[in-house]
């Protein structure tokens, strides 16, 4: 169940997503929180960084891992405005993220609930608690408005 803290952190992720949109990137924002403290944040940058892996989640996880001096982030929560893709979900597993909170579903490429339901698979050696739909309308509107302007 989403908490008031979840909504507060998702607002921060939405602000990061807006930064990405200003740079012409698909507006997705993410942050990693451990013990109530933001330890990493990011927004989509594959175009500006010329890096296909520079998704918001990966940027946030890299920053958090550097902050902690460890590629594993046990006990941490990742907040992201849009349901993660396959690459990002796999990275969450490898980082041992305890909890994922996302905003809007991503019907085409989202793999938590929309497509592959990877969070429910039993073949992973780590289980992530998932909370979806937090500020989903705001997150979805950011993406819809972004693509509407590009058409």
mmCIF file with all atom_site columns, C-alpha atoms in Angstrom:
data_model
loop_
_atom_site.group_PDB
_atom_site.id
_atom_site.type_symbol
_atom_site.label_atom_id
_atom_site.label_alt_id
_atom_site.label_comp_id
_atom_site.label_asym_id
_atom_site.label_entity_id
_atom_site.label_seq_id
_atom_site.pdbx_PDB_ins_code
_atom_site.Cartn_x
_atom_site.Cartn_y
_atom_site.Cartn_z
_atom_site.occupancy
_atom_site.B_iso_or_equiv
_atom_site.pdbx_formal_charge
_atom_site.auth_seq_id
_atom_site.auth_comp_id
_atom_site.auth_asym_id
_atom_site.auth_atom_id
_atom_site.pdbx_PDB_model_num
ATOM 1   C CA . UNK A 1 1   ? 0.000  0.000   0.000   1.00 0.00 ? 1   UNK A CA 1
ATOM 2   C CA . UNK A 1 2   ? 1.323  3.418   -0.976  1.00 0.00 ? 2   UNK A CA 1
ATOM 3   C CA . UNK A 1 3   ? 2.232  5.763   1.853   1.00 0.00 ? 3   UNK A CA 1
ATOM 4   C CA . UNK A 1 4   ? 2.310  9.578   2.070   1.00 0.00 ? 4   UNK A CA 1
ATOM 5   C CA . UNK A 1 5   ? 6.109  9.278   1.832   1.00 0.00 ? 5   UNK A CA 1
ATOM 6   C CA . UNK A 1 6   ? 5.686  7.398   -1.471  1.00 0.00 ? 6   UNK A CA 1
ATOM 7   C CA . UNK A 1 7   ? 3.688  10.302  -2.885  1.00 0.00 ? 7   UNK A CA 1
ATOM 8   C CA . UNK A 1 8   ? 6.297  12.807  -1.683  1.00 0.00 ? 8   UNK A CA 1
ATOM 9   C CA . UNK A 1 9   ? 9.156  10.919  -3.350  1.00 0.00 ? 9   UNK A CA 1
ATOM 10  C CA . UNK A 1 10  ? 7.149  10.363  -6.525  1.00 0.00 ? 10  UNK A CA 1
ATOM 11  C CA . UNK A 1 11  ? 6.653  14.139  -6.744  1.00 0.00 ? 11  UNK A CA 1
ATOM 12  C CA . UNK A 1 12  ? 10.455 14.459  -6.726  1.00 0.00 ? 12  UNK A CA 1
ATOM 13  C CA . UNK A 1 13  ? 10.710 11.822  -9.461  1.00 0.00 ? 13  UNK A CA 1
ATOM 14  C CA . UNK A 1 14  ? 8.160  13.763  -11.537 1.00 0.00 ? 14  UNK A CA 1
ATOM 15  C CA . UNK A 1 15  ? 10.298 16.903  -11.188 1.00 0.00 ? 15  UNK A CA 1
ATOM 16  C CA . UNK A 1 16  ? 13.292 14.924  -12.477 1.00 0.00 ? 16  UNK A CA 1
ATOM 17  C CA . UNK A 1 17  ? 11.206 13.662  -15.400 1.00 0.00 ? 17  UNK A CA 1
ATOM 18  C CA . UNK A 1 18  ? 10.368 17.261  -16.299 1.00 0.00 ? 18  UNK A CA 1
ATOM 19  C CA . UNK A 1 19  ? 14.111 18.047  -16.413 1.00 0.00 ? 19  UNK A CA 1
ATOM 20  C CA . UNK A 1 20  ? 14.537 15.289  -18.963 1.00 0.00 ? 20  UNK A CA 1
ATOM 21  C CA . UNK A 1 21  ? 11.694 16.642  -21.074 1.00 0.00 ? 21  UNK A CA 1
ATOM 22  C CA . UNK A 1 22  ? 13.407 20.046  -21.154 1.00 0.00 ? 22  UNK A CA 1
ATOM 23  C CA . UNK A 1 23  ? 16.416 18.327  -22.760 1.00 0.00 ? 23  UNK A CA 1
ATOM 24  C CA . UNK A 1 24  ? 14.226 16.575  -25.328 1.00 0.00 ? 24  UNK A CA 1
ATOM 25  C CA . UNK A 1 25  ? 14.364 13.225  -23.527 1.00 0.00 ? 25  UNK A CA 1
ATOM 26  C CA . UNK A 1 26  ? 11.304 11.060  -22.862 1.00 0.00 ? 26  UNK A CA 1
ATOM 27  C CA . UNK A 1 27  ? 10.197 12.371  -19.438 1.00 0.00 ? 27  UNK A CA 1
ATOM 28  C CA . UNK A 1 28  ? 10.983 9.620   -16.955 1.00 0.00 ? 28  UNK A CA 1
ATOM 29  C CA . UNK A 1 29  ? 12.471 10.381  -13.547 1.00 0.00 ? 29  UNK A CA 1
ATOM 30  C CA . UNK A 1 30  ? 13.745 8.069   -10.829 1.00 0.00 ? 30  UNK A CA 1
ATOM 31  C CA . UNK A 1 31  ? 15.288 8.184   -7.395  1.00 0.00 ? 31  UNK A CA 1
ATOM 32  C CA . UNK A 1 32  ? 16.663 5.705   -4.901  1.00 0.00 ? 32  UNK A CA 1
ATOM 33  C CA . UNK A 1 33  ? 15.752 6.153   -1.244  1.00 0.00 ? 33  UNK A CA 1
ATOM 34  C CA . UNK A 1 34  ? 17.356 4.409   1.709   1.00 0.00 ? 34  UNK A CA 1
ATOM 35  C CA . UNK A 1 35  ? 16.259 5.051   5.294   1.00 0.00 ? 35  UNK A CA 1
ATOM 36  C CA . UNK A 1 36  ? 14.257 8.097   4.193   1.00 0.00 ? 36  UNK A CA 1
ATOM 37  C CA . UNK A 1 37  ? 17.216 9.710   2.378   1.00 0.00 ? 37  UNK A CA 1
ATOM 38  C CA . UNK A 1 38  ? 17.583 10.155  -1.380  1.00 0.00 ? 38  UNK A CA 1
ATOM 39  C CA . UNK A 1 39  ? 20.896 8.501   -2.263  1.00 0.00 ? 39  UNK A CA 1
ATOM 40  C CA . UNK A 1 40  ? 20.615 8.605   -6.060  1.00 0.00 ? 40  UNK A CA 1
ATOM 41  C CA . UNK A 1 41  ? 18.542 10.265  -8.716  1.00 0.00 ? 41  UNK A CA 1
ATOM 42  C CA . UNK A 1 42  ? 18.299 10.360  -12.460 1.00 0.00 ? 42  UNK A CA 1
ATOM 43  C CA . UNK A 1 43  ? 16.212 11.097  -15.505 1.00 0.00 ? 43  UNK A CA 1
ATOM 44  C CA . UNK A 1 44  ? 16.239 9.672   -19.004 1.00 0.00 ? 44  UNK A CA 1
ATOM 45  C CA . UNK A 1 45  ? 19.368 10.679  -20.921 1.00 0.00 ? 45  UNK A CA 1
ATOM 46  C CA . UNK A 1 46  ? 19.964 8.149   -23.707 1.00 0.00 ? 46  UNK A CA 1
ATOM 47  C CA . UNK A 1 47  ? 19.849 10.835  -26.406 1.00 0.00 ? 47  UNK A CA 1
ATOM 48  C CA . UNK A 1 48  ? 21.931 13.514  -24.685 1.00 0.00 ? 48  UNK A CA 1
ATOM 49  C CA . UNK A 1 49  ? 24.456 10.988  -23.323 1.00 0.00 ? 49  UNK A CA 1
ATOM 50  C CA . UNK A 1 50  ? 24.563 8.886   -26.516 1.00 0.00 ? 50  UNK A CA 1
ATOM 51  C CA . UNK A 1 51  ? 24.027 5.916   -24.204 1.00 0.00 ? 51  UNK A CA 1
ATOM 52  C CA . UNK A 1 52  ? 21.196 3.452   -24.795 1.00 0.00 ? 52  UNK A CA 1
ATOM 53  C CA . UNK A 1 53  ? 21.403 2.331   -21.160 1.00 0.00 ? 53  UNK A CA 1
ATOM 54  C CA . UNK A 1 54  ? 20.998 5.851   -19.715 1.00 0.00 ? 54  UNK A CA 1
ATOM 55  C CA . UNK A 1 55  ? 17.428 5.276   -18.539 1.00 0.00 ? 55  UNK A CA 1
ATOM 56  C CA . UNK A 1 56  ? 16.254 7.149   -15.444 1.00 0.00 ? 56  UNK A CA 1
ATOM 57  C CA . UNK A 1 57  ? 16.367 4.016   -13.279 1.00 0.00 ? 57  UNK A CA 1
ATOM 58  C CA . UNK A 1 58  ? 19.906 3.124   -14.338 1.00 0.00 ? 58  UNK A CA 1
ATOM 59  C CA . UNK A 1 59  ? 21.141 6.683   -13.763 1.00 0.00 ? 59  UNK A CA 1
ATOM 60  C CA . UNK A 1 60  ? 19.572 6.700   -10.282 1.00 0.00 ? 60  UNK A CA 1
ATOM 61  C CA . UNK A 1 61  ? 20.986 3.261   -9.424  1.00 0.00 ? 61  UNK A CA 1
ATOM 62  C CA . UNK A 1 62  ? 24.484 4.237   -10.578 1.00 0.00 ? 62  UNK A CA 1
ATOM 63  C CA . UNK A 1 63  ? 24.392 7.361   -8.427  1.00 0.00 ? 63  UNK A CA 1
ATOM 64  C CA . UNK A 1 64  ? 23.095 5.415   -5.419  1.00 0.00 ? 64  UNK A CA 1
ATOM 65  C CA . UNK A 1 65  ? 25.699 2.679   -5.817  1.00 0.00 ? 65  UNK A CA 1
ATOM 66  C CA . UNK A 1 66  ? 28.467 5.304   -6.015  1.00 0.00 ? 66  UNK A CA 1
ATOM 67  C CA . UNK A 1 67  ? 27.039 7.018   -2.932  1.00 0.00 ? 67  UNK A CA 1
ATOM 68  C CA . UNK A 1 68  ? 27.023 3.730   -1.002  1.00 0.00 ? 68  UNK A CA 1
ATOM 69  C CA . UNK A 1 69  ? 30.290 2.426   -2.432  1.00 0.00 ? 69  UNK A CA 1
ATOM 70  C CA . UNK A 1 70  ? 28.476 -0.816  -3.248  1.00 0.00 ? 70  UNK A CA 1
ATOM 71  C CA . UNK A 1 71  ? 26.699 -2.171  -6.303  1.00 0.00 ? 71  UNK A CA 1
ATOM 72  C CA . UNK A 1 72  ? 24.150 -3.790  -4.004  1.00 0.00 ? 72  UNK A CA 1
ATOM 73  C CA . UNK A 1 73  ? 21.497 -1.564  -2.455  1.00 0.00 ? 73  UNK A CA 1
ATOM 74  C CA . UNK A 1 74  ? 19.660 -3.777  0.067   1.00 0.00 ? 74  UNK A CA 1
ATOM 75  C CA . UNK A 1 75  ? 16.772 -2.103  1.849   1.00 0.00 ? 75  UNK A CA 1
ATOM 76  C CA . UNK A 1 76  ? 16.490 0.660   -0.767  1.00 0.00 ? 76  UNK A CA 1
ATOM 77  C CA . UNK A 1 77  ? 13.366 1.731   -2.657  1.00 0.00 ? 77  UNK A CA 1
ATOM 78  C CA . UNK A 1 78  ? 13.450 2.886   -6.263  1.00 0.00 ? 78  UNK A CA 1
ATOM 79  C CA . UNK A 1 79  ? 10.789 5.408   -7.297  1.00 0.00 ? 79  UNK A CA 1
ATOM 80  C CA . UNK A 1 80  ? 10.198 5.838   -11.022 1.00 0.00 ? 80  UNK A CA 1
ATOM 81  C CA . UNK A 1 81  ? 7.500  7.698   -12.885 1.00 0.00 ? 81  UNK A CA 1
ATOM 82  C CA . UNK A 1 82  ? 6.868  4.965   -15.497 1.00 0.00 ? 82  UNK A CA 1
ATOM 83  C CA . UNK A 1 83  ? 6.773  1.171   -15.200 1.00 0.00 ? 83  UNK A CA 1
ATOM 84  C CA . UNK A 1 84  ? 10.299 -0.173  -15.879 1.00 0.00 ? 84  UNK A CA 1
ATOM 85  C CA . UNK A 1 85  ? 11.455 -1.915  -19.043 1.00 0.00 ? 85  UNK A CA 1
ATOM 86  C CA . UNK A 1 86  ? 13.256 -5.275  -19.145 1.00 0.00 ? 86  UNK A CA 1
ATOM 87  C CA . UNK A 1 87  ? 16.745 -3.749  -18.844 1.00 0.00 ? 87  UNK A CA 1
ATOM 88  C CA . UNK A 1 88  ? 15.794 -1.598  -15.883 1.00 0.00 ? 88  UNK A CA 1
ATOM 89  C CA . UNK A 1 89  ? 13.951 -4.353  -14.052 1.00 0.00 ? 89  UNK A CA 1
ATOM 90  C CA . UNK A 1 90  ? 16.964 -6.645  -14.457 1.00 0.00 ? 90  UNK A CA 1
ATOM 91  C CA . UNK A 1 91  ? 19.192 -3.910  -13.051 1.00 0.00 ? 91  UNK A CA 1
ATOM 92  C CA . UNK A 1 92  ? 16.870 -3.570  -10.035 1.00 0.00 ? 92  UNK A CA 1
ATOM 93  C CA . UNK A 1 93  ? 17.249 -7.310  -9.405  1.00 0.00 ? 93  UNK A CA 1
ATOM 94  C CA . UNK A 1 94  ? 21.062 -7.146  -9.633  1.00 0.00 ? 94  UNK A CA 1
ATOM 95  C CA . UNK A 1 95  ? 21.141 -4.132  -7.290  1.00 0.00 ? 95  UNK A CA 1
ATOM 96  C CA . UNK A 1 96  ? 18.956 -6.027  -4.784  1.00 0.00 ? 96  UNK A CA 1
ATOM 97  C CA . UNK A 1 97  ? 16.452 -3.181  -4.570  1.00 0.00 ? 97  UNK A CA 1
ATOM 98  C CA . UNK A 1 98  ? 13.929 -4.094  -1.866  1.00 0.00 ? 98  UNK A CA 1
ATOM 99  C CA . UNK A 1 99  ? 10.974 -2.128  -3.205  1.00 0.00 ? 99  UNK A CA 1
ATOM 100 C CA . UNK A 1 100 ? 9.871  -0.587  -6.479  1.00 0.00 ? 100 UNK A CA 1
ATOM 101 C CA . UNK A 1 101 ? 7.296  2.198   -6.577  1.00 0.00 ? 101 UNK A CA 1
ATOM 102 C CA . UNK A 1 102 ? 6.230  3.339   -10.039 1.00 0.00 ? 102 UNK A CA 1
ATOM 103 C CA . UNK A 1 103 ? 3.721  5.803   -11.412 1.00 0.00 ? 103 UNK A CA 1
ATOM 104 C CA . UNK A 1 104 ? 2.067  5.050   -14.751 1.00 0.00 ? 104 UNK A CA 1
ATOM 105 C CA . UNK A 1 105 ? 1.964  1.692   -16.472 1.00 0.00 ? 105 UNK A CA 1
ATOM 106 C CA . UNK A 1 106 ? 3.859  1.392   -19.762 1.00 0.00 ? 106 UNK A CA 1
ATOM 107 C CA . UNK A 1 107 ? 1.594  -0.781  -21.946 1.00 0.00 ? 107 UNK A CA 1
ATOM 108 C CA . UNK A 1 108 ? 4.163  -1.509  -24.660 1.00 0.00 ? 108 UNK A CA 1
ATOM 109 C CA . UNK A 1 109 ? 7.470  -2.001  -22.844 1.00 0.00 ? 109 UNK A CA 1
ATOM 110 C CA . UNK A 1 110 ? 6.615  -2.197  -19.141 1.00 0.00 ? 110 UNK A CA 1
ATOM 111 C CA . UNK A 1 111 ? 7.524  -5.597  -17.723 1.00 0.00 ? 111 UNK A CA 1
ATOM 112 C CA . UNK A 1 112 ? 6.220  -5.405  -14.158 1.00 0.00 ? 112 UNK A CA 1
ATOM 113 C CA . UNK A 1 113 ? 2.499  -5.686  -14.895 1.00 0.00 ? 113 UNK A CA 1
ATOM 114 C CA . UNK A 1 114 ? 1.907  -4.662  -18.513 1.00 0.00 ? 114 UNK A CA 1
ATOM 115 C CA . UNK A 1 115 ? 3.839  -7.343  -20.370 1.00 0.00 ? 115 UNK A CA 1
ATOM 116 C CA . UNK A 1 116 ? 6.057  -10.032 -18.841 1.00 0.00 ? 116 UNK A CA 1
ATOM 117 C CA . UNK A 1 117 ? 5.063  -9.639  -15.168 1.00 0.00 ? 117 UNK A CA 1
ATOM 118 C CA . UNK A 1 118 ? 8.712  -10.156 -14.213 1.00 0.00 ? 118 UNK A CA 1
ATOM 119 C CA . UNK A 1 119 ? 8.122  -9.213  -10.573 1.00 0.00 ? 119 UNK A CA 1
ATOM 120 C CA . UNK A 1 120 ? 6.031  -12.383 -10.215 1.00 0.00 ? 120 UNK A CA 1
ATOM 121 C CA . UNK A 1 121 ? 8.571  -14.773 -11.729 1.00 0.00 ? 121 UNK A CA 1
ATOM 122 C CA . UNK A 1 122 ? 10.111 -17.314 -9.372  1.00 0.00 ? 122 UNK A CA 1
ATOM 123 C CA . UNK A 1 123 ? 13.348 -17.931 -11.297 1.00 0.00 ? 123 UNK A CA 1
ATOM 124 C CA . UNK A 1 124 ? 15.043 -14.771 -9.982  1.00 0.00 ? 124 UNK A CA 1
ATOM 125 C CA . UNK A 1 125 ? 17.251 -15.068 -6.913  1.00 0.00 ? 125 UNK A CA 1
ATOM 126 C CA . UNK A 1 126 ? 15.752 -11.869 -5.487  1.00 0.00 ? 126 UNK A CA 1
ATOM 127 C CA . UNK A 1 127 ? 12.159 -10.722 -4.972  1.00 0.00 ? 127 UNK A CA 1
ATOM 128 C CA . UNK A 1 128 ? 11.169 -7.056  -5.231  1.00 0.00 ? 128 UNK A CA 1
ATOM 129 C CA . UNK A 1 129 ? 8.097  -5.688  -3.492  1.00 0.00 ? 129 UNK A CA 1
ATOM 130 C CA . UNK A 1 130 ? 6.111  -3.616  -6.011  1.00 0.00 ? 130 UNK A CA 1
ATOM 131 C CA . UNK A 1 131 ? 3.700  -0.722  -5.614  1.00 0.00 ? 131 UNK A CA 1
ATOM 132 C CA . UNK A 1 132 ? 2.301  0.684   -8.855  1.00 0.00 ? 132 UNK A CA 1
ATOM 133 C CA . UNK A 1 133 ? 0.028  3.526   -9.805  1.00 0.00 ? 133 UNK A CA 1
ATOM 134 C CA . UNK A 1 134 ? 1.428  6.208   -7.474  1.00 0.00 ? 134 UNK A CA 1
ATOM 135 C CA . UNK A 1 135 ? 0.589  9.554   -9.124  1.00 0.00 ? 135 UNK A CA 1
ATOM 136 C CA . UNK A 1 136 ? -0.032 7.560   -12.301 1.00 0.00 ? 136 UNK A CA 1
ATOM 137 C CA . UNK A 1 137 ? -2.203 10.245  -13.877 1.00 0.00 ? 137 UNK A CA 1
ATOM 138 C CA . UNK A 1 138 ? 0.497  12.916  -13.462 1.00 0.00 ? 138 UNK A CA 1
ATOM 139 C CA . UNK A 1 139 ? 3.229  10.612  -14.758 1.00 0.00 ? 139 UNK A CA 1
ATOM 140 C CA . UNK A 1 140 ? 1.179  9.504   -17.735 1.00 0.00 ? 140 UNK A CA 1
ATOM 141 C CA . UNK A 1 141 ? 0.224  13.082  -18.591 1.00 0.00 ? 141 UNK A CA 1
ATOM 142 C CA . UNK A 1 142 ? 3.894  14.107  -18.671 1.00 0.00 ? 142 UNK A CA 1
ATOM 143 C CA . UNK A 1 143 ? 4.656  11.455  -21.282 1.00 0.00 ? 143 UNK A CA 1
ATOM 144 C CA . UNK A 1 144 ? 1.479  12.065  -23.299 1.00 0.00 ? 144 UNK A CA 1
ATOM 145 C CA . UNK A 1 145 ? 2.114  15.827  -23.399 1.00 0.00 ? 145 UNK A CA 1
ATOM 146 C CA . UNK A 1 146 ? 5.735  15.273  -24.391 1.00 0.00 ? 146 UNK A CA 1
ATOM 147 C CA . UNK A 1 147 ? 4.798  13.127  -27.395 1.00 0.00 ? 147 UNK A CA 1
ATOM 148 C CA . UNK A 1 148 ? 1.873  15.374  -28.335 1.00 0.00 ? 148 UNK A CA 1
ATOM 149 C CA . UNK A 1 149 ? 4.308  18.304  -28.683 1.00 0.00 ? 149 UNK A CA 1
ATOM 150 C CA . UNK A 1 150 ? 6.665  16.230  -30.817 1.00 0.00 ? 150 UNK A CA 1
ATOM 151 C CA . UNK A 1 151 ? 3.992  15.289  -33.356 1.00 0.00 ? 151 UNK A CA 1
#
